[in-house]
mmCIF file of C-alpha atoms in Angstrom:
data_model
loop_
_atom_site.group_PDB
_atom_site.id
_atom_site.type_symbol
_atom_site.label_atom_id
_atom_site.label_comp_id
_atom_site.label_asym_id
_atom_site.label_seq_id
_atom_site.Cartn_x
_atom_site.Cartn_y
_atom_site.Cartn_z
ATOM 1 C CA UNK A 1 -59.024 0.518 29.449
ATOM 2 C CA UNK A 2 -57.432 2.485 32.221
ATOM 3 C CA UNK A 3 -59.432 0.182 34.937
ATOM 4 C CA UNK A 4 -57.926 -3.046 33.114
ATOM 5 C CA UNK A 5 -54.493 -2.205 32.874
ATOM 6 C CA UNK A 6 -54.717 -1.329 36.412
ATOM 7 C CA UNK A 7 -56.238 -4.484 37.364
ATOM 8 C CA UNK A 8 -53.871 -5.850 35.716
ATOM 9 C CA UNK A 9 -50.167 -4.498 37.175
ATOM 10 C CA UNK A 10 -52.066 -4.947 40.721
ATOM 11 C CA UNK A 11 -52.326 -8.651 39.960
ATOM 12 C CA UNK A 12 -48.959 -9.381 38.264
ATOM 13 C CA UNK A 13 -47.107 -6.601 40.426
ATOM 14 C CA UNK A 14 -46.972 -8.923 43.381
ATOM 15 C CA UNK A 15 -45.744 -11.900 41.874
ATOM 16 C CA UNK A 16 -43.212 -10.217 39.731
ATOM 17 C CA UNK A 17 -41.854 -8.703 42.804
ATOM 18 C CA UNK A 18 -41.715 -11.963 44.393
ATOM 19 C CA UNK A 19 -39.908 -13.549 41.189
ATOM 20 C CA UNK A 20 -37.451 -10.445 41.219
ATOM 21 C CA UNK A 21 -36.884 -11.227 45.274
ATOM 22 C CA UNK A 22 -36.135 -15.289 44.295
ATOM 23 C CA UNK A 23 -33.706 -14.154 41.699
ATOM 24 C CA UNK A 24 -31.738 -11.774 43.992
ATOM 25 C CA UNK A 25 -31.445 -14.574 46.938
ATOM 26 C CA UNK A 26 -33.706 -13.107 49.155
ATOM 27 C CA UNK A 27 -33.750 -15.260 52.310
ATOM 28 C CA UNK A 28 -36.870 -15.026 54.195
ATOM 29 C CA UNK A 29 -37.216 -15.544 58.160
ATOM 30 C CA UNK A 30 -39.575 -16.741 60.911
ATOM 31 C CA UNK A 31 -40.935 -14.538 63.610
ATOM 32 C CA UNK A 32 -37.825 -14.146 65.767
ATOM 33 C CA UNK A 33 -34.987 -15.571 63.418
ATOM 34 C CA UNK A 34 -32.539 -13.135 62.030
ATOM 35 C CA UNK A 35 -31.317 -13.151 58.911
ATOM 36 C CA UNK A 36 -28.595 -11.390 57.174
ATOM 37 C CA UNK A 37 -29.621 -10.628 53.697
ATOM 38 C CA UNK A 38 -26.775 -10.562 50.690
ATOM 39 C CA UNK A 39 -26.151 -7.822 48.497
ATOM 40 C CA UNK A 40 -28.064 -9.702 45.569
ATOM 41 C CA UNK A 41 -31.145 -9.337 47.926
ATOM 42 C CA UNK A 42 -30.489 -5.427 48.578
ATOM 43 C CA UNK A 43 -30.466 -4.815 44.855
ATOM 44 C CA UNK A 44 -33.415 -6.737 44.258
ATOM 45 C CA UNK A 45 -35.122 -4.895 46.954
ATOM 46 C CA UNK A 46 -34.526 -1.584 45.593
ATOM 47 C CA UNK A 47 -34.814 -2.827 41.867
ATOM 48 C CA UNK A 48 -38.276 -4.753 42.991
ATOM 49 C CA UNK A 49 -39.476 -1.143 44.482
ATOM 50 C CA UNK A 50 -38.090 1.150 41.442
ATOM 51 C CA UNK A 51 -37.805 -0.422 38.403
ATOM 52 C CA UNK A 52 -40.269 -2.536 38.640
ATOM 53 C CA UNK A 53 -42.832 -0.826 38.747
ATOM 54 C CA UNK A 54 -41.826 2.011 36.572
ATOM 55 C CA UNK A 55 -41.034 -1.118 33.734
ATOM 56 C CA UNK A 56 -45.191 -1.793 34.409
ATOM 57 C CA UNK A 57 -46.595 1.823 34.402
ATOM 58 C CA UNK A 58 -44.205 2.225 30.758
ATOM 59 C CA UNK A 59 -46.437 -0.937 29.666
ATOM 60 C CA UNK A 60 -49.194 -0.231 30.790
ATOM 61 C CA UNK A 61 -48.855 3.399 28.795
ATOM 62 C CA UNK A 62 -47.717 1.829 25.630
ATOM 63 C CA UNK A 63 -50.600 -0.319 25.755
ATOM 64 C CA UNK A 64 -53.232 2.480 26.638
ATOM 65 C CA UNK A 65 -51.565 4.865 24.093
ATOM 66 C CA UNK A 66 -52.861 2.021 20.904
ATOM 67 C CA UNK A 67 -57.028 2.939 22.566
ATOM 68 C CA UNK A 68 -57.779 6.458 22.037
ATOM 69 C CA UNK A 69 -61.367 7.820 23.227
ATOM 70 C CA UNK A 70 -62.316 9.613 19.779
ATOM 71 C CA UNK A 71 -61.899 7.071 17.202
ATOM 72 C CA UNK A 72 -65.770 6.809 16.670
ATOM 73 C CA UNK A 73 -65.877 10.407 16.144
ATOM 74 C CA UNK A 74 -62.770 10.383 13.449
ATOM 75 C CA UNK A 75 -64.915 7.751 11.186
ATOM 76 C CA UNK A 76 -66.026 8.764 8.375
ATOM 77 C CA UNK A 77 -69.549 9.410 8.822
ATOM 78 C CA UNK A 78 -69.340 10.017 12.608
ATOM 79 C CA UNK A 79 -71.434 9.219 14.532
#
Protein backbone atom coordinates (compact mmCIF):
# COMPACT_ATOMS: atom_id res chain seq x y z
CA UNK A 1 0.00 0.00 0.00
CA UNK A 2 2.89 2.12 1.11
CA UNK A 3 4.72 1.41 -2.47
CA UNK A 4 1.39 2.66 -4.28
CA UNK A 5 0.73 5.70 -2.58
CA UNK A 6 4.24 6.50 -3.19
CA UNK A 7 4.06 5.78 -6.74
CA UNK A 8 1.48 7.66 -6.75
CA UNK A 9 2.46 11.43 -5.16
CA UNK A 10 5.80 10.83 -7.37
CA UNK A 11 3.59 10.82 -10.46
CA UNK A 12 1.01 13.54 -9.63
CA UNK A 13 3.66 15.61 -7.50
CA UNK A 14 5.19 16.98 -10.65
CA UNK A 15 2.30 18.03 -12.43
CA UNK A 16 0.57 19.51 -9.49
CA UNK A 17 3.58 21.57 -8.95
CA UNK A 18 3.51 22.63 -12.42
CA UNK A 19 -0.39 23.51 -12.18
CA UNK A 20 0.41 25.42 -8.81
CA UNK A 21 3.46 27.35 -10.89
CA UNK A 22 0.67 28.26 -13.96
CA UNK A 23 -1.67 29.57 -11.36
CA UNK A 24 0.90 31.84 -9.61
CA UNK A 25 2.18 33.42 -13.14
CA UNK A 26 5.27 31.81 -13.23
CA UNK A 27 7.10 33.05 -16.35
CA UNK A 28 9.57 30.70 -17.63
CA UNK A 29 12.88 31.70 -19.67
CA UNK A 30 15.31 30.52 -22.37
CA UNK A 31 18.93 29.81 -21.76
CA UNK A 32 20.25 33.37 -21.44
CA UNK A 33 16.92 35.47 -21.12
CA UNK A 34 16.19 37.02 -17.81
CA UNK A 35 13.18 37.17 -16.35
CA UNK A 36 11.79 38.95 -13.44
CA UNK A 37 9.34 36.78 -11.71
CA UNK A 38 6.08 38.48 -9.81
CA UNK A 39 5.21 38.02 -6.38
CA UNK A 40 2.30 35.53 -7.43
CA UNK A 41 5.23 33.34 -8.77
CA UNK A 42 7.34 33.66 -5.36
CA UNK A 43 4.36 32.41 -3.41
CA UNK A 44 3.70 29.70 -5.63
CA UNK A 45 7.25 28.72 -5.43
CA UNK A 46 7.36 28.42 -1.82
CA UNK A 47 3.65 27.12 -1.60
CA UNK A 48 4.61 24.48 -4.60
CA UNK A 49 7.75 23.36 -2.25
CA UNK A 50 5.77 23.40 1.29
CA UNK A 51 2.38 22.90 1.10
CA UNK A 52 2.25 20.93 -1.49
CA UNK A 53 3.69 18.34 -0.65
CA UNK A 54 2.79 18.23 2.96
CA UNK A 55 -1.22 18.47 1.43
CA UNK A 56 0.05 14.87 -0.47
CA UNK A 57 1.94 13.08 2.41
CA UNK A 58 -1.62 14.11 4.74
CA UNK A 59 -3.41 12.08 1.77
CA UNK A 60 -1.47 9.76 1.29
CA UNK A 61 -1.72 8.97 5.36
CA UNK A 62 -5.42 9.23 5.44
CA UNK A 63 -5.56 6.84 2.75
CA UNK A 64 -2.96 4.29 4.26
CA UNK A 65 -4.53 4.74 7.76
CA UNK A 66 -8.24 2.87 6.10
CA UNK A 67 -5.41 -0.63 5.25
CA UNK A 68 -4.17 -1.96 8.40
CA UNK A 69 -1.70 -5.12 8.27
CA UNK A 70 -3.70 -7.35 10.93
CA UNK A 71 -7.14 -7.45 9.74
CA UNK A 72 -6.80 -11.22 8.73
CA UNK A 73 -5.68 -11.95 12.11
CA UNK A 74 -8.76 -9.89 13.88
CA UNK A 75 -11.37 -12.29 11.85
CA UNK A 76 -13.11 -14.35 13.53
CA UNK A 77 -11.61 -17.60 13.06
CA UNK A 78 -8.11 -16.28 12.23
CA UNK A 79 -6.28 -17.53 10.27
Amino acid sequence: MWTATEATGAAAGPYLYSAALALGGYAAARAGEEVTQSGGAHTAILLGFTLLPALLMAAALAVQSCYRLDAELTRPGGV
